[in-house]
Amino acid sequence: DIQMTQSPSSVSASVGDRVTITCRASQDISSWLAWYQQKPGKAPNLLIYAASSLQSGVPSRFSGGASGTDFTLTISSLQPEDFATYYCQQANSFPYTFGQGTKLEIK
Amino acid sequence: EVQLVESGGGLVKPGGSLRLSCAASGFTFRSYAMNWVRQAPGKGLEWVSSISGHTGYIYYADSVKGRFTISRDNAKNSLYLQMNSLSAEDTALYFCARVNQLRENYGMDVWGQGTTVTVSS
């Protein structure tokens, strides 16, 4: 199975900050990586698919990048509604696997 | 409105069974592969199972293989998860989710609100 290692597990930041979350795949997954945002008690919300494609309706302050087996989610200027937990997911092959999550907290 | 609504969760004893349902509306259900994803209390997301639009493929996580069965009824716009031999480790919020833009590689764009399964004596 493909292991997805996300870092950091938590991060504190302020409104207006730029934040980057990293996800590393244990093997080649091409560009088949998705990023989700999840708020407490809610279902995940798809932000980015195919590593760098912005899902319809998602603000442009969210962006995704890739270099080999390393993937990034960047929020360019944090807004109050962005404080949540973020997950990466490889969609290259079954079994799908998620990263362990990154909790983004208000500093 | 595109919507997924899960039902069928509840409290069940270890070794028991439960059948989850997911009712889809607002889109051409038969065209989309569908997934079950679960989240144990206070934990991360875990993919459980996937089924293609026309039952061309079915996949399971190793943790549920041989105990869970995914199925769908395209005439009823419904997805199911039959769960047998349940253990405490299966306690979780279970989500159904649709693949994004008909592409299994594009993540999951529509999720239900989840249904809670609690396995306890």
Coordinates of C-alpha atoms in Angstrom, one line a residue:
Chain A
D1 CA 0.0 0.0 0.0
I2 CA 1.1 3.6 -0.6
Q3 CA 1.8 5.5 2.6
M4 CA 1.1 9.2 2.7
T5 CA 3.1 11.1 5.3
Q6 CA 1.8 14.6 6.1
S7 CA 3.7 17.3 7.9
P8 CA 3.4 19.1 10.1
S9 CA 0.7 17.4 12.2
S10 CA -0.3 20.8 13.5
V11 CA 0.5 24.4 12.8
S12 CA -0.4 27.7 14.5
A13 CA -0.8 30.7 12.3
S14 CA -2.4 34.1 12.2
V15 CA -5.0 35.6 9.8
G16 CA -3.1 36.9 6.8
D17 CA -0.2 34.4 7.1
R18 CA 1.0 32.1 4.3
V19 CA 0.9 28.5 5.3
T20 CA 2.3 25.4 3.5
I21 CA 1.4 21.8 4.3
T22 CA 3.4 18.9 2.9
C23 CA 2.5 15.4 1.9
R24 CA 5.0 12.8 0.8
A25 CA 4.0 9.6 -1.0
S26 CA 6.0 6.4 -0.3
Q27 CA 6.1 5.7 -4.1
D28 CA 5.3 7.3 -7.4
I29 CA 1.6 8.4 -7.6
S30 CA 2.1 10.6 -10.7
S31 CA -0.1 13.7 -10.0
W32 CA -3.0 11.8 -8.5
L33 CA -3.3 13.6 -5.2
A34 CA -6.2 15.4 -3.6
W35 CA -6.4 17.8 -0.7
Y36 CA -9.4 18.2 1.6
Q37 CA -10.4 20.6 4.3
Q38 CA -12.5 19.3 7.2
K39 CA -14.1 21.2 10.0
P40 CA -15.3 19.6 13.2
G41 CA -18.5 17.6 12.8
K42 CA -18.5 18.1 9.0
A43 CA -17.7 16.1 6.0
P44 CA -14.4 16.8 4.2
N45 CA -14.5 19.4 1.4
L46 CA -12.4 18.8 -1.8
L47 CA -10.0 21.7 -2.4
I48 CA -7.4 20.5 -4.9
Y49 CA -7.4 17.5 -7.3
A50 CA -4.7 16.1 -9.6
A51 CA -2.1 17.8 -7.3
S52 CA -2.6 21.4 -8.5
S53 CA -6.1 21.8 -10.0
L54 CA -8.4 24.0 -8.0
Q55 CA -11.8 22.5 -7.4
S56 CA -14.7 24.7 -8.6
G57 CA -15.9 27.1 -5.9
V58 CA -12.7 27.0 -3.8
P59 CA -11.0 30.3 -3.2
S60 CA -7.9 31.1 -5.2
R61 CA -5.8 31.6 -2.1
F62 CA -5.6 27.7 -2.0
S63 CA -3.0 26.2 -4.3
G64 CA -1.4 22.8 -4.8
G65 CA 2.1 21.9 -6.0
A66 CA 4.1 18.8 -6.7
S67 CA 7.7 17.7 -7.1
G68 CA 8.3 14.0 -7.5
T69 CA 6.6 12.3 -4.6
D70 CA 6.3 15.5 -2.5
F71 CA 3.2 17.5 -2.6
T72 CA 2.2 20.8 -1.1
L73 CA -0.9 22.7 -0.2
T74 CA -0.4 26.4 0.2
I75 CA -2.9 28.9 1.6
S76 CA -1.6 32.3 0.5
S77 CA -3.3 34.5 3.1
L78 CA -5.2 32.8 5.9
Q79 CA -8.7 33.7 6.5
P80 CA -10.7 33.0 9.7
E81 CA -12.7 30.3 8.0
D82 CA -9.5 28.4 7.0
F83 CA -8.8 27.1 10.5
A84 CA -9.5 23.5 10.1
T85 CA -7.9 20.1 9.6
Y86 CA -6.4 19.3 6.1
Y87 CA -5.9 15.9 4.6
C88 CA -4.1 14.7 1.5
Q89 CA -5.2 11.5 -0.3
Q90 CA -3.5 9.5 -3.0
A91 CA -5.9 8.6 -5.8
N92 CA -3.3 6.7 -8.0
S93 CA -4.2 3.2 -7.0
F94 CA -6.3 1.1 -4.6
P95 CA -6.3 1.0 -1.7
Y96 CA -6.7 4.8 -1.5
T97 CA -4.8 6.2 1.4
F98 CA -5.0 9.5 3.3
G99 CA -2.4 11.4 5.2
Q100 CA -2.8 11.6 9.0
G101 CA -4.0 15.2 8.8
T102 CA -2.7 18.7 9.6
K103 CA -4.6 20.7 12.2
L104 CA -4.4 24.4 11.4
E105 CA -5.0 26.5 14.5
I106 CA -5.2 30.2 15.3
K107 CA -2.1 31.7 16.9
Chain B
E1 CA -29.2 20.0 -5.6
V2 CA -26.5 17.3 -5.6
Q3 CA -26.8 15.4 -2.4
L4 CA -25.8 12.2 -0.6
V5 CA -27.7 11.1 2.5
E6 CA -26.5 8.2 4.6
S7 CA -28.6 6.1 7.0
G8 CA -28.5 2.9 8.8
G9 CA -25.9 3.6 11.5
G10 CA -26.5 2.7 15.2
L11 CA -25.3 0.7 18.2
V12 CA -24.4 -2.9 17.5
K13 CA -22.8 -5.6 19.7
P14 CA -19.4 -7.0 18.7
G15 CA -19.8 -9.7 16.1
G16 CA -23.0 -8.2 14.9
S17 CA -24.1 -6.8 11.5
L18 CA -25.3 -3.6 10.1
R19 CA -26.3 -2.3 6.7
L20 CA -25.6 1.3 5.7
S21 CA -27.4 3.1 2.9
C22 CA -26.6 6.2 0.9
A23 CA -29.3 7.9 -1.1
A24 CA -28.1 10.0 -4.0
S25 CA -30.0 12.8 -5.7
G26 CA -29.4 15.6 -8.1
F27 CA -27.0 13.8 -10.5
T28 CA -26.8 10.7 -12.8
F29 CA -25.9 8.2 -10.0
R30 CA -25.2 5.3 -12.3
S31 CA -22.4 7.1 -14.1
Y32 CA -20.3 7.7 -11.0
A33 CA -18.0 5.4 -9.0
M34 CA -18.8 5.7 -5.3
N35 CA -16.8 5.3 -2.1
W36 CA -17.2 4.7 1.6
V37 CA -14.8 6.5 3.9
R38 CA -14.9 6.3 7.7
Q39 CA -13.5 8.3 10.6
A40 CA -13.0 6.9 14.0
P41 CA -13.7 9.3 16.9
G42 CA -10.9 11.9 17.1
K43 CA -9.0 10.2 14.2
G44 CA -8.2 10.8 10.6
L45 CA -10.0 9.6 7.4
E46 CA -9.8 6.0 6.3
W47 CA -10.9 4.8 2.9
V48 CA -13.1 1.7 3.2
S49 CA -14.4 0.6 -0.2
S50 CA -15.1 1.7 -3.8
I51 CA -17.5 0.5 -6.5
S52 CA -17.5 1.6 -10.1
G53 CA -20.6 3.0 -11.8
H54 CA -21.6 -0.1 -13.6
T55 CA -20.1 -2.6 -11.1
G56 CA -17.0 -3.1 -13.2
Y57 CA -14.8 -3.1 -10.1
I58 CA -15.0 -3.3 -6.4
Y59 CA -12.2 -2.7 -3.9
Y60 CA -11.9 -2.9 -0.1
A61 CA -9.4 -1.9 2.5
D62 CA -7.6 -4.8 4.0
S63 CA -9.1 -3.9 7.4
V64 CA -12.6 -4.8 6.2
K65 CA -12.0 -7.3 3.4
G66 CA -14.1 -10.4 3.9
R67 CA -16.4 -8.7 6.4
F68 CA -17.8 -5.8 4.5
T69 CA -19.7 -5.8 1.1
I70 CA -20.3 -2.8 -1.0
S71 CA -23.1 -2.7 -3.5
R72 CA -25.3 -0.3 -5.4
D73 CA -28.8 -0.2 -6.9
N74 CA -28.7 2.3 -9.8
A75 CA -32.4 2.0 -10.3
K76 CA -32.9 3.3 -6.7
N77 CA -29.9 5.7 -6.8
S78 CA -28.6 4.0 -3.7
L79 CA -25.2 2.8 -2.4
Y80 CA -24.9 0.2 0.4
L81 CA -22.4 -1.2 2.8
Q82 CA -23.2 -4.5 4.5
M83 CA -21.0 -4.8 7.5
N84 CA -20.6 -8.2 9.3
S85 CA -18.5 -9.5 12.1
L86 CA -18.2 -6.0 13.6
S87 CA -15.6 -5.1 16.2
A88 CA -14.8 -2.1 18.3
E89 CA -12.3 -1.0 15.7
D90 CA -15.2 -0.4 13.3
T91 CA -16.7 2.3 15.5
A92 CA -16.6 5.4 13.3
L93 CA -18.6 8.0 11.4
Y94 CA -19.2 6.5 7.9
F95 CA -19.3 8.8 4.9
C96 CA -20.4 8.0 1.3
A97 CA -18.6 10.1 -1.3
R98 CA -18.8 10.5 -5.1
V99 CA -15.8 10.6 -7.3
N100 CA -15.0 14.0 -8.8
Q101 CA -15.9 14.7 -12.4
L102 CA -16.4 11.0 -13.2
R103 CA -12.7 10.4 -12.6
E104 CA -11.5 8.0 -9.9
N105 CA -8.1 9.8 -9.9
Y106 CA -9.6 13.2 -9.1
G107 CA -10.6 12.7 -5.5
M108 CA -14.1 12.9 -4.0
D109 CA -16.2 16.0 -4.5
V110 CA -19.6 15.2 -2.9
W111 CA -19.9 13.8 0.6
G112 CA -22.8 12.9 2.8
Q113 CA -23.1 14.1 6.3
G114 CA -22.2 10.6 7.6
T115 CA -23.8 8.0 9.8
T116 CA -22.4 6.8 13.1
V117 CA -21.6 3.2 13.8
T118 CA -20.9 2.3 17.4
V119 CA -19.8 -1.3 18.2
S120 CA -20.0 -1.9 21.9
S121 CA -21.3 -4.5 24.3

